[in-house]
Tab-separated table of C-alpha atoms in Angstrom:
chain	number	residue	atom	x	y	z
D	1	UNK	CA	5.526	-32.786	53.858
D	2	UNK	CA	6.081	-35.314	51.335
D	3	UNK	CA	3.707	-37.731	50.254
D	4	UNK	CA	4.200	-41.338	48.388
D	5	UNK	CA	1.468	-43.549	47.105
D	6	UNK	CA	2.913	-46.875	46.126
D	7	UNK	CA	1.162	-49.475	43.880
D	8	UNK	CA	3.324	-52.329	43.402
D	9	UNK	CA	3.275	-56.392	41.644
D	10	UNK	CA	3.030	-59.061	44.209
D	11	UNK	CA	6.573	-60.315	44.945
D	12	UNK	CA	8.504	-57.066	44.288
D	13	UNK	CA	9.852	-56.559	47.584
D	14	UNK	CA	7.679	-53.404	48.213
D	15	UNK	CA	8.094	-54.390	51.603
D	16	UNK	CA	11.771	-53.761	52.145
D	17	UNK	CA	11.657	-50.354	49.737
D	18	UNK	CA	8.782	-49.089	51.721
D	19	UNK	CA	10.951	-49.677	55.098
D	20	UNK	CA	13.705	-47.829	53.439
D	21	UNK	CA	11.845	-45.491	52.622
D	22	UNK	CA	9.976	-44.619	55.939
D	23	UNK	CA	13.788	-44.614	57.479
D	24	UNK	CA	15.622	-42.279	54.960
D	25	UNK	CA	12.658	-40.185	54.863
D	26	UNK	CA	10.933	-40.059	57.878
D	27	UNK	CA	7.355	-41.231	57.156
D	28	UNK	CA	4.564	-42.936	58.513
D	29	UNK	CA	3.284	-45.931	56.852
D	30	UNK	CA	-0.695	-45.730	55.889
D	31	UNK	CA	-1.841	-48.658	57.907
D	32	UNK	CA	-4.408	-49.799	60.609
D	33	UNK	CA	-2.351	-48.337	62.843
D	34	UNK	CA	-1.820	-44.690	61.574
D	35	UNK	CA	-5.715	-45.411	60.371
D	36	UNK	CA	-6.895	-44.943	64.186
D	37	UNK	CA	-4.654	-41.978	64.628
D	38	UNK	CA	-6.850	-39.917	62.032
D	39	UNK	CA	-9.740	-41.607	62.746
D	40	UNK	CA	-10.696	-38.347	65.501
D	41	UNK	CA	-9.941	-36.147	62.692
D	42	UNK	CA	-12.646	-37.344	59.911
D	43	UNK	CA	-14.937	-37.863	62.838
D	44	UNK	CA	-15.116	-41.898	63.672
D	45	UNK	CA	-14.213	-43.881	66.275
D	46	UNK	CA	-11.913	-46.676	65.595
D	47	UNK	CA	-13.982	-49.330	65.904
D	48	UNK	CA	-15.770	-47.609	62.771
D	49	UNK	CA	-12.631	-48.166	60.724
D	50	UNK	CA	-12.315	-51.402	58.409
D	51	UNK	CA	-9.103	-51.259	56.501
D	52	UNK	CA	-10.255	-51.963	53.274
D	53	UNK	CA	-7.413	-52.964	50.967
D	54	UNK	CA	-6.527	-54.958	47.532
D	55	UNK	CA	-4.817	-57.168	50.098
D	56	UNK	CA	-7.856	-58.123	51.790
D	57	UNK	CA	-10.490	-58.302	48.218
D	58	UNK	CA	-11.778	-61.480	46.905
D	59	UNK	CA	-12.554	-61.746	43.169
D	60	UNK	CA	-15.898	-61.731	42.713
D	61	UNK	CA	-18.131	-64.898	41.516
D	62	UNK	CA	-20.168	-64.639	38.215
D	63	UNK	CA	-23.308	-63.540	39.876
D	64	UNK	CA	-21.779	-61.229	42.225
D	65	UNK	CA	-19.840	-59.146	39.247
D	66	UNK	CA	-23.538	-59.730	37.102
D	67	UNK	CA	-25.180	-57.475	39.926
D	68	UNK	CA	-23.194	-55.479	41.107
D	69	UNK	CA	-23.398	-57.043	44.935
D	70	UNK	CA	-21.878	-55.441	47.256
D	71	UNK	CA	-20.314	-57.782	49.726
D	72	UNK	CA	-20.834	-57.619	53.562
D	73	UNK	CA	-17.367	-57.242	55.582
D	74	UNK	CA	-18.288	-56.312	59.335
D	75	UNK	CA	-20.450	-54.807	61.120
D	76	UNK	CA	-20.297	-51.878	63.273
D	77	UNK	CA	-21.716	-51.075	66.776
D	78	UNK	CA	-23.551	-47.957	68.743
D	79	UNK	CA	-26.043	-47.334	71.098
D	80	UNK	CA	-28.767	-45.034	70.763
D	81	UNK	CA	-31.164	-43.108	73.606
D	82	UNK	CA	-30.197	-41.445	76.623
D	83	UNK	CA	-30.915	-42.270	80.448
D	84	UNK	CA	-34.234	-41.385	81.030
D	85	UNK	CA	-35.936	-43.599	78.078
D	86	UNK	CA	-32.463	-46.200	78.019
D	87	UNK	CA	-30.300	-47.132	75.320
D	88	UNK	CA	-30.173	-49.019	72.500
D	89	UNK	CA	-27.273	-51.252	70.715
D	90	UNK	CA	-27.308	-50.517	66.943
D	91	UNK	CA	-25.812	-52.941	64.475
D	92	UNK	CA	-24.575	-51.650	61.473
D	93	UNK	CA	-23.297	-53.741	58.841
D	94	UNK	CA	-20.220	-52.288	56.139
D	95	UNK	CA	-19.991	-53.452	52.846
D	96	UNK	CA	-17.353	-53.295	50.439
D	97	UNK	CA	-18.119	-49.549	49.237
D	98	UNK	CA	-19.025	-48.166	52.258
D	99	UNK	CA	-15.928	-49.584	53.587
D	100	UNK	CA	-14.141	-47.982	50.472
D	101	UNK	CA	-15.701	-44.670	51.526
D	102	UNK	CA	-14.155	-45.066	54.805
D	103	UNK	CA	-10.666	-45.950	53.604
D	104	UNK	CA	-10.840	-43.134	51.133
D	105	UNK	CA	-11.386	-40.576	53.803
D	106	UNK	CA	-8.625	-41.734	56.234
D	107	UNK	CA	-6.263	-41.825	52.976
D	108	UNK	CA	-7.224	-37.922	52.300
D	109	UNK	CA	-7.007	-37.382	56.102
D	110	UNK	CA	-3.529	-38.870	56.226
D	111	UNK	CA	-2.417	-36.747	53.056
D	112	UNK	CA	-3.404	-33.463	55.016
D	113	UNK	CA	-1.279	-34.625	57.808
D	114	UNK	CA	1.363	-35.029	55.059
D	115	UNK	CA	5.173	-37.296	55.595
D	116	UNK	CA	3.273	-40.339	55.013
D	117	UNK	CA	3.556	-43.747	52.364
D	118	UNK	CA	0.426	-44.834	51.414
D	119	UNK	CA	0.762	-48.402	50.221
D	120	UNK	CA	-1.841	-49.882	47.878
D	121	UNK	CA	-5.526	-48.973	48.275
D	122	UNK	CA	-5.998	-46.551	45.412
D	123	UNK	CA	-3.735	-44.170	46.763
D	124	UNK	CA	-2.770	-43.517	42.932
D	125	UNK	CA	-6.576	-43.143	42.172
D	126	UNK	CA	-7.248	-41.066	45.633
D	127	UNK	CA	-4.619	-38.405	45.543
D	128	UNK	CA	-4.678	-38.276	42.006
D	129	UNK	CA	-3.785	-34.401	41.519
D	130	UNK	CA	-2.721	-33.919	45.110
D	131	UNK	CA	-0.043	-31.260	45.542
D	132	UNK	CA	3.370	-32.849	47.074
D	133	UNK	CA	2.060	-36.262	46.637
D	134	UNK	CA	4.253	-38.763	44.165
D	135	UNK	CA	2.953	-41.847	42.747
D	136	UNK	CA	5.348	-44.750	42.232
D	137	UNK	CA	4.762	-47.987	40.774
D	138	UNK	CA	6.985	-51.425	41.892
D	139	UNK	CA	7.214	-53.974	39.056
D	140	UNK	CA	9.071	-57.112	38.758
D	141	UNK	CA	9.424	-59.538	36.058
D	142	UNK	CA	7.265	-62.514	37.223
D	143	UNK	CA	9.695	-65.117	37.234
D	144	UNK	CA	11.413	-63.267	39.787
D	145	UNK	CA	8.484	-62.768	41.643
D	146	UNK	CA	7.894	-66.045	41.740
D	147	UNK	CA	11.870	-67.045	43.117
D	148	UNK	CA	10.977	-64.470	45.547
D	149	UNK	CA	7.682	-65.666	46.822
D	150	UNK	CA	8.762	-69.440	47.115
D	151	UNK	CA	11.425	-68.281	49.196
D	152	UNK	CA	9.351	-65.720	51.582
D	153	UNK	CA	6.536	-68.255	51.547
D	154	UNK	CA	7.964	-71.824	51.392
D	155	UNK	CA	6.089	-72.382	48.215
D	156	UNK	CA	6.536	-74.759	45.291
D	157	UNK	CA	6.885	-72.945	41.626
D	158	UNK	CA	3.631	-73.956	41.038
D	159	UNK	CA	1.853	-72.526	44.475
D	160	UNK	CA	3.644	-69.525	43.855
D	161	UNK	CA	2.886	-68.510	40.284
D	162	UNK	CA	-0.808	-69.428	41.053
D	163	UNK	CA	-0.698	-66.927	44.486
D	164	UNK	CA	0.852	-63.772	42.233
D	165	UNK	CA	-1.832	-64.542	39.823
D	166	UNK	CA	-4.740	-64.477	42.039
D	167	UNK	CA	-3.007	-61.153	43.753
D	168	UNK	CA	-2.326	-59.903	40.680
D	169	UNK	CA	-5.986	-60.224	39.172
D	170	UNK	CA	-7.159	-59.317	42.842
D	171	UNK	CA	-5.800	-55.985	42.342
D	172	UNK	CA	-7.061	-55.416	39.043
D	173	UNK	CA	-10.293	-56.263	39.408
D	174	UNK	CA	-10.446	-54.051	43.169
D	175	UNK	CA	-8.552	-50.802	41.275
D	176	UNK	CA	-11.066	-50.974	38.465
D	177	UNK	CA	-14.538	-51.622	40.588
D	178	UNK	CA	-14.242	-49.304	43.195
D	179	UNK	CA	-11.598	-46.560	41.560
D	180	UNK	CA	-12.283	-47.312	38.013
D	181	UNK	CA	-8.758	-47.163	36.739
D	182	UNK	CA	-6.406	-49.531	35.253
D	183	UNK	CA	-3.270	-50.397	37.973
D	184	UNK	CA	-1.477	-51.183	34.868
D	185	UNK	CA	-1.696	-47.709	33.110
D	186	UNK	CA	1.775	-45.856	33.344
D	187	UNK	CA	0.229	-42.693	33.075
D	188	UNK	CA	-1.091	-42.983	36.672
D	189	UNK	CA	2.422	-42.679	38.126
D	190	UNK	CA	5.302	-40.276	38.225
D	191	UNK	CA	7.780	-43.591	38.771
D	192	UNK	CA	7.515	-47.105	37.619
D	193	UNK	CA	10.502	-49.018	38.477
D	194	UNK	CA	11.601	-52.303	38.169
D	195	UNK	CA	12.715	-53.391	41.797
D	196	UNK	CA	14.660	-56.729	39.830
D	197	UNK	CA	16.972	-54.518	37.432
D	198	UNK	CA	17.540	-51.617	39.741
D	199	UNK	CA	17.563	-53.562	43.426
D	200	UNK	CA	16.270	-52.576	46.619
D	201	UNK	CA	18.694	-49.648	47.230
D	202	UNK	CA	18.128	-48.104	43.482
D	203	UNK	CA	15.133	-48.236	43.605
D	204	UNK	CA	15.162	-46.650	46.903
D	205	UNK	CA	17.567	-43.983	45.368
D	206	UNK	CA	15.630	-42.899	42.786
D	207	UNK	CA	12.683	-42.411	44.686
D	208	UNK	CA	14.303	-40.133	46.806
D	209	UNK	CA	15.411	-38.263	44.064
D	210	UNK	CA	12.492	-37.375	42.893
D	211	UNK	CA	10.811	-36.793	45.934
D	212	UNK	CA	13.460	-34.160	46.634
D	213	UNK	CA	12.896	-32.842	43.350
D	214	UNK	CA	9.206	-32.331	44.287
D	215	UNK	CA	10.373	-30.261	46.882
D	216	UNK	CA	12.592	-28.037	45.016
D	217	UNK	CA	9.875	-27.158	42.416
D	218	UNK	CA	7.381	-26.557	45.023
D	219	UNK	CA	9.401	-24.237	47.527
């Protein structure tokens, strides 16, 4: 019934140690997918379900961050009445922390359900405490995150330092407005590797190691 939330630096191929890791260890990756599985479960339909992640948040403009706006993302539809008197279409729009409220719940659904990596979207913050859940962190030093991203991406040195930056400060700002923690703070994870010294498969490894260690102490 293991459980893995995974922060991780732009450009650390999180990608290809989350794939591993789904393989060796049978889990389900947290994504939009998996999100309309539980969706039944926490009571919304999937059409209710924006997916909500550090992937998808724009830094907020001076004025925004000055008053605390919350952001409009979608909007959600329902109808209302019944036959005799007719129905009604309902608009509802989401923003950004209602949406976060949504994506919290399906993460906390999905940890009941258990064998599942949650990738990103305050998982750390979420679960924090969580029995049989282990937080790792990915890290990479950036000028191999950059090497990487220009060759993923097609980039030039400059386009990609300037893309980890604006993911990296992405994620800061969206872990510390809506979770209030600081991604960079070690004490928020069991693991924090660095993907460039130990490679895809130590990493992978190690992981592994400790989630079987998990196991042990909690049989």
């Amino acid at each position: 019934m293991a459980v893995i939330t995974m922060s991780r630096q732009f450009g650390s191929h999180a990608v290809e140690v989350a794939e591993r890791l789904c393989q060796d260890l049978n889990l389900v990756a947290f994504d939009k997918r998996l999100m309309a599985r539980v969706a039944s479960e926490i009571g919304l339909s999937e059409n209710e379900l924006i997916d909500y992640s550090e992937d998808q948040y724009k830094q907020r403009g001076f004025l925004d961050a000055l008053f605390r706006r919350s952001r409009p993302l979608g909007e959600v539809s329902s109808w209302t009445g019944g036959s005799r008197a007719g129905y009604e279409r309902v608009v509802t729009v989401l923003d950004e922390e209602q949406a976060i409220r949504l994506v919290r719940a399906a993460v906390l659904a999905a940890h009941e359900r258990g064998n599942v990596l949650i990738i990103g979207r305050g998982g750390q913050a979420i679960l924090e405490g969580k029995p049989n859940t282990l937080h790792v962190r990915l890290v990479a030093p950036f000028e191999s995150r950059v090497h990487l991203v220009m060759q993923q991406q097609g980039l030039s040195p400059a386009q990609a330092r300037r893309l980890i930056q604006e993911h990296d400060e992405a994620t800061r700002e969206y872990l510390r407005n809506f979770h209030h923690i600081d991604v960079d703070d070690p004490t928020l994870y069991d693991l924090v590797l660095n993907v460039q010294r130990l490679g895809i498969e130590g990493t992978v490894q190690l992981i592994k190691q400790a989630v079987a260690q998990f196991e042990i102490q909690t049989a």
